[in-house]
Coordinates of C-alpha atoms in Angstrom, one line a residue:
X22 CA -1.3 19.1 -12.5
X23 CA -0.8 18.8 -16.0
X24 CA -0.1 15.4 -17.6
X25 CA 1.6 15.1 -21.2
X26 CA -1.5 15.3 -23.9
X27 CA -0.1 12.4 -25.3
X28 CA -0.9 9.5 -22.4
X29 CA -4.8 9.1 -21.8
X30 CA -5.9 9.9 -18.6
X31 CA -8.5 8.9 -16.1
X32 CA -10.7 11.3 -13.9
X33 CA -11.6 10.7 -11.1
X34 CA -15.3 11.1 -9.8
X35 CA -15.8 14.5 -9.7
X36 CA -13.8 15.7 -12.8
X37 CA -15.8 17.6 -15.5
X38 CA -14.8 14.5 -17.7
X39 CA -16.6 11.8 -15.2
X40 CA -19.9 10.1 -16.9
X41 CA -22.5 9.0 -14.7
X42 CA -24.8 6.2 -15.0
X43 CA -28.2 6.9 -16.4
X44 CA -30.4 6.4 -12.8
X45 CA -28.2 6.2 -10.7
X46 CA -26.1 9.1 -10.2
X47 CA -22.5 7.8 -9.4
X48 CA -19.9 9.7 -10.6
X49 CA -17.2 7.0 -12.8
X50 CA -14.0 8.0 -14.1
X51 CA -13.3 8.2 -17.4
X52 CA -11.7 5.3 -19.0
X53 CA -8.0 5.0 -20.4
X54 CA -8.0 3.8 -24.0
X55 CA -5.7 1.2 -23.9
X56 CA -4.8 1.8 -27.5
X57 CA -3.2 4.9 -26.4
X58 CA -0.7 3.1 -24.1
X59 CA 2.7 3.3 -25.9
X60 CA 1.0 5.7 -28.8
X61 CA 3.7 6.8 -31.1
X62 CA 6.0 9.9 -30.1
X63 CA 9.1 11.3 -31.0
X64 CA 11.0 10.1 -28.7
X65 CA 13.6 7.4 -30.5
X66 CA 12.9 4.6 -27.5
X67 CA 13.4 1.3 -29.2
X68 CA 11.2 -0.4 -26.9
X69 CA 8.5 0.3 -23.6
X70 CA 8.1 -1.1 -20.2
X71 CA 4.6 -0.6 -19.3
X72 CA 4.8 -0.3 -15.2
X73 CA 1.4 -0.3 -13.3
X74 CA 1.2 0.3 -9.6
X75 CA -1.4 -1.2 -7.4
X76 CA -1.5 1.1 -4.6
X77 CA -3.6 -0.5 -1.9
X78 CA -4.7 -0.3 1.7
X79 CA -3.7 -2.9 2.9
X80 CA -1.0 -4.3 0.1
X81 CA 0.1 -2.7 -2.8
X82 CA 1.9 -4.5 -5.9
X83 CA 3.6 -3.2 -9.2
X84 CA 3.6 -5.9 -12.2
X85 CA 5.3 -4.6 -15.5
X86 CA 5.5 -6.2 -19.5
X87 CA 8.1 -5.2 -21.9
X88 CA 6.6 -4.3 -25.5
X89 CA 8.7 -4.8 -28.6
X90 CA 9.6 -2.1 -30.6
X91 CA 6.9 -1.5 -33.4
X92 CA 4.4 -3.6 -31.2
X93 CA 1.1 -2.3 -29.9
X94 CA 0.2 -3.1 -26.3
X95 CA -2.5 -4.6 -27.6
X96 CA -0.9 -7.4 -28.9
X97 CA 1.2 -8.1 -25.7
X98 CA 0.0 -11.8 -24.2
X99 CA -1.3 -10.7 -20.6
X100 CA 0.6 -14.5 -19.4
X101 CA 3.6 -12.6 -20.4
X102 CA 2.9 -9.9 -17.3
X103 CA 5.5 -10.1 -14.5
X104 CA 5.4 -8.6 -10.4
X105 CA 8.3 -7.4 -8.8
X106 CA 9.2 -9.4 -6.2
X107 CA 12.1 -9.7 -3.6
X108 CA 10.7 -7.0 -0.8
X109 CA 12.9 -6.3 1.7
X110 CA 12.8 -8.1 4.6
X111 CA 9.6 -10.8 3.2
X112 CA 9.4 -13.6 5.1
X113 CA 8.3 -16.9 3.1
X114 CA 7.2 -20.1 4.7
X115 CA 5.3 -21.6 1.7
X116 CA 6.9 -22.6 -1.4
X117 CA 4.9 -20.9 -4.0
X118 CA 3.8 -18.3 -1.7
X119 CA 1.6 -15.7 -4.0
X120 CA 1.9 -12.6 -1.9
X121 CA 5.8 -12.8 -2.6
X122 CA 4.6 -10.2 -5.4
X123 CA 3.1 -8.2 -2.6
X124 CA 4.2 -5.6 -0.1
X125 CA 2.5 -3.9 3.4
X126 CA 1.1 -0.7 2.7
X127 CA 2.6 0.5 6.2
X128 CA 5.6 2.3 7.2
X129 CA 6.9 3.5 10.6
X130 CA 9.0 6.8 10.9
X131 CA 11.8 7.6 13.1
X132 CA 12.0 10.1 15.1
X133 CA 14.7 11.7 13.8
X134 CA 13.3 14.3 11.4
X135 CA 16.2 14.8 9.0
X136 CA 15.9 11.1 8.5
X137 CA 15.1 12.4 4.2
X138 CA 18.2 14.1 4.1
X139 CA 20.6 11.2 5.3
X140 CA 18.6 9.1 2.9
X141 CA 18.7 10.9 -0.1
X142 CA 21.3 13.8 0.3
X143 CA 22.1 13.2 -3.5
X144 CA 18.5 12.3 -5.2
X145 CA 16.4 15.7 -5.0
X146 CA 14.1 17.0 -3.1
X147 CA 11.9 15.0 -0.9
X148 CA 10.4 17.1 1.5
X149 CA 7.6 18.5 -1.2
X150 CA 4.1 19.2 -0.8
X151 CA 1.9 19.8 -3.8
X152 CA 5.1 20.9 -6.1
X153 CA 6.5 23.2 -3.4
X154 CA 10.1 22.4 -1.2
X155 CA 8.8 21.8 2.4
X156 CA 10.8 24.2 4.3
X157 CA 9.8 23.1 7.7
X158 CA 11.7 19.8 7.4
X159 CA 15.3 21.2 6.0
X160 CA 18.1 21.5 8.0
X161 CA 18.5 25.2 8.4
X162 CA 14.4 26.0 10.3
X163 CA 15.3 23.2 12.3
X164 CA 17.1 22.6 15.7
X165 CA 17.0 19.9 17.6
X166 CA 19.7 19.7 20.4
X167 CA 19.1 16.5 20.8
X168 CA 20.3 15.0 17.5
X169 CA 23.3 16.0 15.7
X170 CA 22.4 17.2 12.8
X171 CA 25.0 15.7 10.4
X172 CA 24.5 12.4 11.4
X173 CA 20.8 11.8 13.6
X174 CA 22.7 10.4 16.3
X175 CA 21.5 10.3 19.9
X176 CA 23.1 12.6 23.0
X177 CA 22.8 11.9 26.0
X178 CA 21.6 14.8 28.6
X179 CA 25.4 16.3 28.9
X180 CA 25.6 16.3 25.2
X181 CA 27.7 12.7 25.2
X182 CA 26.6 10.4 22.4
X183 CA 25.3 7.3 23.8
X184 CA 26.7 4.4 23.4
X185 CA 23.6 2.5 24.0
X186 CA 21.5 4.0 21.3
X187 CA 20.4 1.7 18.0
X188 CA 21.6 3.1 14.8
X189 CA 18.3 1.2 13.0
X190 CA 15.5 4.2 15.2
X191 CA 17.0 6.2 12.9
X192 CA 16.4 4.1 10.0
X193 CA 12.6 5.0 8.0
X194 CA 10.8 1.4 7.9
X195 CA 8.3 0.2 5.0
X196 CA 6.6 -3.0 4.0
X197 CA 7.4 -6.1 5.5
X198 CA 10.2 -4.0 7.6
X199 CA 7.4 -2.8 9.4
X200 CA 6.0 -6.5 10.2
X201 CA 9.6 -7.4 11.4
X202 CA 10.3 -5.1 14.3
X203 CA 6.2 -5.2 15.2
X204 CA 7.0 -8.7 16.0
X205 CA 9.5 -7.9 18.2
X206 CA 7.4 -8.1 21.6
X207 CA 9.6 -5.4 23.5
X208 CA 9.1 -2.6 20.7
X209 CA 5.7 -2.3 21.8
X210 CA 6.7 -0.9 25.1
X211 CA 8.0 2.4 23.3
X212 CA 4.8 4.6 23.0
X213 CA 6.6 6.9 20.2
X214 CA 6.9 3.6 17.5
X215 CA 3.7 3.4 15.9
X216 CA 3.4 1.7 12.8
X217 CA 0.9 3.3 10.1
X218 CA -1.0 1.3 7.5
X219 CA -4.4 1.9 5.5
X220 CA -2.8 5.7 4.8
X221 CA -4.3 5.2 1.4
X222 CA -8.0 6.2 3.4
X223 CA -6.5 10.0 4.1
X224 CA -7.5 10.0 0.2
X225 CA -11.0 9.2 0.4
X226 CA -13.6 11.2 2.0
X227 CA -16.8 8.4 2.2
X228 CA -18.9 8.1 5.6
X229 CA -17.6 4.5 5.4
X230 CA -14.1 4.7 6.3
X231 CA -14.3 8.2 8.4
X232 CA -14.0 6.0 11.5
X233 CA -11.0 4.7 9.5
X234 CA -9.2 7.9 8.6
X235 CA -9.7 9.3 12.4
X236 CA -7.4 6.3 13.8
X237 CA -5.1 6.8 11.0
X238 CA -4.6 10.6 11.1
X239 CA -4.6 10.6 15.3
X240 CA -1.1 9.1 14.8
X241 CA -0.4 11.4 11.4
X242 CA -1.0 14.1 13.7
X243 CA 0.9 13.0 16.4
X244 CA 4.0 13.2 13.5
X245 CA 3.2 16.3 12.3
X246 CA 3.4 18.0 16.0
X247 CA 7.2 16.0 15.9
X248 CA 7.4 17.7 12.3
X249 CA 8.2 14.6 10.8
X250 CA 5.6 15.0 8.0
X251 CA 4.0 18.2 6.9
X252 CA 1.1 16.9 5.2
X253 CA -0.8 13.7 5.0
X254 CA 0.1 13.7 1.5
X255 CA 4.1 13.0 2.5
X256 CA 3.3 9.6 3.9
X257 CA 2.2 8.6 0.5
X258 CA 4.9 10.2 -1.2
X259 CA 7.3 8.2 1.5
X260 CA 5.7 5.0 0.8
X261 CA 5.6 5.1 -3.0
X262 CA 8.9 6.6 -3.2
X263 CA 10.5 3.4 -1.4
X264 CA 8.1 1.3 -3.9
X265 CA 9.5 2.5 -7.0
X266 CA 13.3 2.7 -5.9
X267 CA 13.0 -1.1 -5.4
X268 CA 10.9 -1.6 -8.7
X269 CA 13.4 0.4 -10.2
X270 CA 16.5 -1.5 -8.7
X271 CA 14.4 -4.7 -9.6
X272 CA 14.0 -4.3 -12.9
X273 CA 17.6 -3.0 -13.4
X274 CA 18.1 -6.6 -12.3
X275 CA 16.4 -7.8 -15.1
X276 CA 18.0 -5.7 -17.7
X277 CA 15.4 -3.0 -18.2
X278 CA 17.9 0.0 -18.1
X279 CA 17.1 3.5 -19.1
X280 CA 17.1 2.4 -23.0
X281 CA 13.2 2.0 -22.2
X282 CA 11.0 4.5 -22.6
X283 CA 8.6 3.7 -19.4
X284 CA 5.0 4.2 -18.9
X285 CA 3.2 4.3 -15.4
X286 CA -0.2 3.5 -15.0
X287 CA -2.0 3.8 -11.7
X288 CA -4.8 2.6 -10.7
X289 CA -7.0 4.3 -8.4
X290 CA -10.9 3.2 -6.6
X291 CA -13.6 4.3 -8.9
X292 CA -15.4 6.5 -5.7
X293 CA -12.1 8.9 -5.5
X294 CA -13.0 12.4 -6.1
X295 CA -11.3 15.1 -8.1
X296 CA -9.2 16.1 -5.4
X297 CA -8.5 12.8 -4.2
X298 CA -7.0 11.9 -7.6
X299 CA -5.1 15.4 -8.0
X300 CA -3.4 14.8 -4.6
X301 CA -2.3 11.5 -5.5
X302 CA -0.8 12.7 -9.1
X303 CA 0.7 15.5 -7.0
X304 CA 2.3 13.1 -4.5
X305 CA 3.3 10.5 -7.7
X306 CA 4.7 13.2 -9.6
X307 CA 7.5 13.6 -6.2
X308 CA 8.0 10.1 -6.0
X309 CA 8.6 9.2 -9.7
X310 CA 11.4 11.8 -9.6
X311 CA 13.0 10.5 -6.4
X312 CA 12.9 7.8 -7.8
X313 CA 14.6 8.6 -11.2
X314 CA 11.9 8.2 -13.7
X315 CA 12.3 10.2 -16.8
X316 CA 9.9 12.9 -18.0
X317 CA 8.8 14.3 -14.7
X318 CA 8.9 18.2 -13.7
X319 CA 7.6 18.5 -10.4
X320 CA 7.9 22.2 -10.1
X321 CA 5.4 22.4 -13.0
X322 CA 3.7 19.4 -12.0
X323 CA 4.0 17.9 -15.3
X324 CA 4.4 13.6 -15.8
X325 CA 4.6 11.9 -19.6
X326 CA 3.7 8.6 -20.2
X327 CA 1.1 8.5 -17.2
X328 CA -1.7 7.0 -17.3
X329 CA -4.5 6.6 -14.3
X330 CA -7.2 4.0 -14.9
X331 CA -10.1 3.3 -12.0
X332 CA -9.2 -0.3 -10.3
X333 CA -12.1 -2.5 -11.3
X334 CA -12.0 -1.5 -15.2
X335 CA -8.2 -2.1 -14.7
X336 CA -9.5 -5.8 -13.5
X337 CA -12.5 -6.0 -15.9
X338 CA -9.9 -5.9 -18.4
X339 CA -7.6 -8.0 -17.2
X340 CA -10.8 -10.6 -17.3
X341 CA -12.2 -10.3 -20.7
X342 CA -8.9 -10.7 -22.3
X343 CA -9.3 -14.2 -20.8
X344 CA -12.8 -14.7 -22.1
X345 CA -13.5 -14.5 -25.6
X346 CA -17.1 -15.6 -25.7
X347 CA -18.6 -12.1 -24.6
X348 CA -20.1 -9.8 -27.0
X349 CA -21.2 -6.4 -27.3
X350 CA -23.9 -5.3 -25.3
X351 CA -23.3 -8.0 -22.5
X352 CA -23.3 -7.4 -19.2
X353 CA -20.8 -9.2 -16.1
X354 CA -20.5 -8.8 -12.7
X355 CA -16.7 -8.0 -11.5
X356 CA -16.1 -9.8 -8.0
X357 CA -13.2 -8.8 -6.4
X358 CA -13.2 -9.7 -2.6
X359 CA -16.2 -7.6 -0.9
X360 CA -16.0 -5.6 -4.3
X361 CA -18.7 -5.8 -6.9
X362 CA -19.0 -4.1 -10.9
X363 CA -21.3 -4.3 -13.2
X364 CA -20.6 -3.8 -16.5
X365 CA -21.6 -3.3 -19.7
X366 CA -19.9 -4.3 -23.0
X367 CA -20.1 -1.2 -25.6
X368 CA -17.4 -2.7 -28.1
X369 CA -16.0 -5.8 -28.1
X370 CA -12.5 -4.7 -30.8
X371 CA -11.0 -2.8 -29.0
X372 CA -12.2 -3.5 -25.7
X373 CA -14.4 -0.8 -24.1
X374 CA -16.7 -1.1 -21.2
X375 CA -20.0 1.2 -21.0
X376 CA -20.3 3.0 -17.5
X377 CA -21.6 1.4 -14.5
X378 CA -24.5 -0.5 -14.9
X379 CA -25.5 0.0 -11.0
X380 CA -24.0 2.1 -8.4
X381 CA -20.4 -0.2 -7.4
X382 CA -20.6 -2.2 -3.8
X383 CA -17.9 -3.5 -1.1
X384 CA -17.3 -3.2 2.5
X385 CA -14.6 -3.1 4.9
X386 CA -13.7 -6.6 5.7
X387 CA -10.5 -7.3 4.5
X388 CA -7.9 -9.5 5.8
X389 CA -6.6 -6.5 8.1
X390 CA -9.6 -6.8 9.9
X391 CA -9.3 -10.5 10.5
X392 CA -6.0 -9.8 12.2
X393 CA -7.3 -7.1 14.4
X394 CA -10.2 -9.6 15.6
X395 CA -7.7 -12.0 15.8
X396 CA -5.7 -9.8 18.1
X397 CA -8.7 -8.7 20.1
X398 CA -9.4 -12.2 21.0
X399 CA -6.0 -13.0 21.7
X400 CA -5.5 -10.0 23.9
X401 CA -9.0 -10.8 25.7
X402 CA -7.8 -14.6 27.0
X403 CA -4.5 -12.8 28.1
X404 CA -5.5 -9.9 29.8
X405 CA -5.3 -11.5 33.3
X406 CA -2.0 -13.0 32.7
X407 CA -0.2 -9.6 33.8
X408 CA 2.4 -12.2 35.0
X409 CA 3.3 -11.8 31.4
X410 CA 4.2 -8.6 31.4
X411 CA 7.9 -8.4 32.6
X412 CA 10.9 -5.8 31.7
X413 CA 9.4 -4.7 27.8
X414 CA 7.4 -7.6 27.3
X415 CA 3.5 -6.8 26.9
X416 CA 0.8 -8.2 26.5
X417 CA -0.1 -6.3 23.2
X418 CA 3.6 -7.3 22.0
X419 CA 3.1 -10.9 23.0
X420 CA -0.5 -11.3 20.4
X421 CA 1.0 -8.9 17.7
X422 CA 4.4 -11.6 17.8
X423 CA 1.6 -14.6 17.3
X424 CA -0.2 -12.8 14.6
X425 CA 2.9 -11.6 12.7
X426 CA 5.0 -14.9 13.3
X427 CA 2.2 -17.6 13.4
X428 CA -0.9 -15.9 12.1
X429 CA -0.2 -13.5 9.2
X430 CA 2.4 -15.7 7.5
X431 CA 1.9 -19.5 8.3
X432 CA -2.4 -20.1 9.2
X433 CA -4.1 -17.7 6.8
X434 CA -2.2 -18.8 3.9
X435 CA -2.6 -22.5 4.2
X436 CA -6.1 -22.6 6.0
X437 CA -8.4 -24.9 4.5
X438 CA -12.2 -25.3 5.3
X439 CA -12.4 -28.2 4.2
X440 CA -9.2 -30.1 6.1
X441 CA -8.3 -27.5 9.1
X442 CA -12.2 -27.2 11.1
X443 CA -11.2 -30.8 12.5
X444 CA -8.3 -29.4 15.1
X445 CA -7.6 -27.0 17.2
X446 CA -4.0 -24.7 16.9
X447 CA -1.1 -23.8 19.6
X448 CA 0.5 -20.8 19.8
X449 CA 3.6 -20.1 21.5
X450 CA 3.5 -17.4 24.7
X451 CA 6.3 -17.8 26.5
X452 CA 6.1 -17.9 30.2
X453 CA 2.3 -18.7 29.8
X454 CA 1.1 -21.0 33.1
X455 CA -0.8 -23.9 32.6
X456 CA -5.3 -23.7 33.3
X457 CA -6.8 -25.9 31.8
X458 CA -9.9 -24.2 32.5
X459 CA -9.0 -21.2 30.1
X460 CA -7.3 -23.6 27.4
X461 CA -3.6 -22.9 28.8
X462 CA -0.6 -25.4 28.3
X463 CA 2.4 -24.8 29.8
X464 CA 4.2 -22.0 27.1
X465 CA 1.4 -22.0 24.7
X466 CA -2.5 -21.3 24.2
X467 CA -5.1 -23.5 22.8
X468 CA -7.2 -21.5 20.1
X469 CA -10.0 -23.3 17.6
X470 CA -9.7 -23.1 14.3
X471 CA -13.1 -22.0 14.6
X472 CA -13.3 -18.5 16.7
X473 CA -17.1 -16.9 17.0
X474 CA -16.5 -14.1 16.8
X475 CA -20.2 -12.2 17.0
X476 CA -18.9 -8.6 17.7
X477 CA -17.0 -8.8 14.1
X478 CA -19.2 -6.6 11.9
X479 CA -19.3 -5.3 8.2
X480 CA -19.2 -1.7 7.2
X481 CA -21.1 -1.5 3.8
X482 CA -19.9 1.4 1.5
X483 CA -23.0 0.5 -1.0

């Protein structure tokens, strides 16, 4: 991969570039100079929209500020950062809902390979794996007689389309698209519609999340033996690429045409390796060309105006622009979550941040894994109520509909220690028989807002 020598770049750990911290041995990529953001070139742009991409596990985000001709990025007010917004299909419940500038970092394929080519029959290649046209998805090395290949559409066994077939299975789901039809109780009764989230893990090769990546790459190899994807890498490339054709359309929205000269910057975990980082500049090289970004040539795996910068320095100095009392040679802790940074300051104007004081810490214990205790519980209290289970309604779609519909979007985002602990919460099941023994109204289950849950454990990376 090379990168345009005028952006800065970050390495990842592992790079000949990385530093390490004196004692301690962790490998910490390199930083971006934010100076060199928007660094003069040739190029007669009369202004820049700086674009960073959050690409997460669990949610990712893109937030973007427009600098003024003859301004440094510098001088841009951080207040004056926007997020895109508008997600397709984003349910809201609470006015002033914060995660309306974020989107699920899942998708869920269709089984009807050509799917890419339906989609984007006029936007270049797709099907690409590090810089090279993936030939086992086109059209001509494939034959499926049980799809027309012009259109995807079903046949029945005499050849007979059918009439009874849903247009949308053919239709390549992402973000909260994917939280719609999983709350649709009867989709869980078709074995081949498997969501796929934390896909972001394929990336990273700690002990910590290999229990992780082996649930996640059991269903990406069940979609490679359907040759839907090639490579792990595609369902990155898939994801981002519907990312950044909605930032795109978004900010088109907002009047940021092609007059600006746009600069990415992506931020990646500090732990990611060499070849984790040159996969994902591989995969974002394909995806900023889908999705028409200037100054990309994927055959020779070149990007301008890209810049990678490791996530906690990204948030470090996001913070310090906040603070002005700090001063060189101090050092902070950076709590994000189950993440923890220590810093040092090494110069104060411009900012720049000395290595790692200590080796970074976290876990695994997100808000993903509240759900999936959530639904284990659920699914536990219901597991005799087989009574349930009639035509395609299951039990497992019955808890995934309370956790997408009640759960996810309404209780976790207005929970409050201090005001909720005093009641207990219903949730609809329909067709649920009264006990009163096993907390069962008629249509509905009693659950605390208080759930011991003693088997719920933490995974430390540190």
């Amino acid at each position: 991969m090379t990168v345009s020598p005028k952006p800065a770049i970050t390495a990842g750990a592992g790079y000949p570039l990385a530093r390490r911290s004196p004692g301690v041995g962790h490998g910490v990529p390199d930083r971006v100079d934010p100076g060199m953001l928007g660094s003069p070139i040739d190029e007669p742009f009369p202004n820049r929209l700086i674009i960073a991409v959050d690409f997460g596990t669990t949610y990712s985000a893109v937030s973007y500020v427009p600098v003024p001709q003859g301004c440094s990025s510098e001088s841009v007010d951080p207040h004056s950062i926007q997020s895109i917004e508008n997600y397709p299909s984003n349910w809201t419940y609470i006015a002033n809902d914060q995660m309306v500038v974020e989107v699920p970092t899942e998708v869920i394929y269709p089984l009807n390979r050509h799917f890419r080519d339906e989609e984007t029959s006029n936007e270049g290649p797709w099907n690409v794996v590090d810089g090279v046209q993936d030939e086992a998805h086109t059209p001509e090395s494939v034959s499926d007689p049980d799809l027309d290949l012009d259109h995807g559409s079903r046949h029945d066994e005499d050849g007979d389309f059918d009439m009874m077939s849903d247009p949308s299975d053919d239709l390549f789901r992402w973000g909260y698209q994917v939280h719609e039809l999983w709350s649709i109780p009867s989709t869980h009764s078709d074995s081949s519609t498997q969501p796929l989230s934390r896909f972001k893990l394929l990336l990273d090769s700690s002990a910590v999340t290999q229990t992780l990546r082996e649930k996640v790459q059991a269903t990406v190899n069940e979609l490679k033996r359907q040759r839907i994807v090639k490579e792990s890498t595609n369902i990155i490339a898939d994801f981002l690429t519907h990312l950044l054709k909605h930032t795109q359309d978004e900010l088109r929205n907002q009047g940021f045409d092609d007059s600006y000269r746009k600069e990415i910057v992506l931020c990646v975990p500090a732990i990611w390796t060499q070849k984790a980082c040159r996969h994902m500049q591989t995969c974002l090289a394909i995806v900023m060309k889908r999705s028409c970004f200037q100054g990309v040539d994927v055959q020779n795996n070149s990007i301008e105006n890209l810049f990678i910068v490791s996530e906690p320095e990204a948030a470090a100095a996001f913070v310090l622009t906040e603070r002005r009392d700090f001063n060189c040679g101090d050092v902070f802790v950076l709590l994000d979550a189950v993440d923890a940074n220590t810093y040092k300051i090494s110069n104060k104007e411009p900012l720049r941040l000395s290595q790692e004081v200590v080796a970074p810490g976290g876990g695994l214990c997100g808000s993903s894994f509240l759900n999936e205790k959530f639904g284990e519980y659920l699914k536990k209290r219901l597991e005799t109520e087989t009574y349930l289970e009639e035509g395609t309604e299951t039990i497992n779609g019955i808890v995934e509909k309370i956790i997408m519909d009640q759960f996810e979007y309404r209780i976790k985002r207005t929970f409050d220690i201090y005001t909720s602990a005093k009641s207990s919460k219903l949730f609809a099941v329909s067709g649920l028989r009264e006990n009163r023994s096993k907390r069962f109204k008629q249509g509905s289950i009693i659950v605390p807002l208080w759930v011991p849950m003693p088997h719920l454990s933490v995974s430390q990376s540190a």
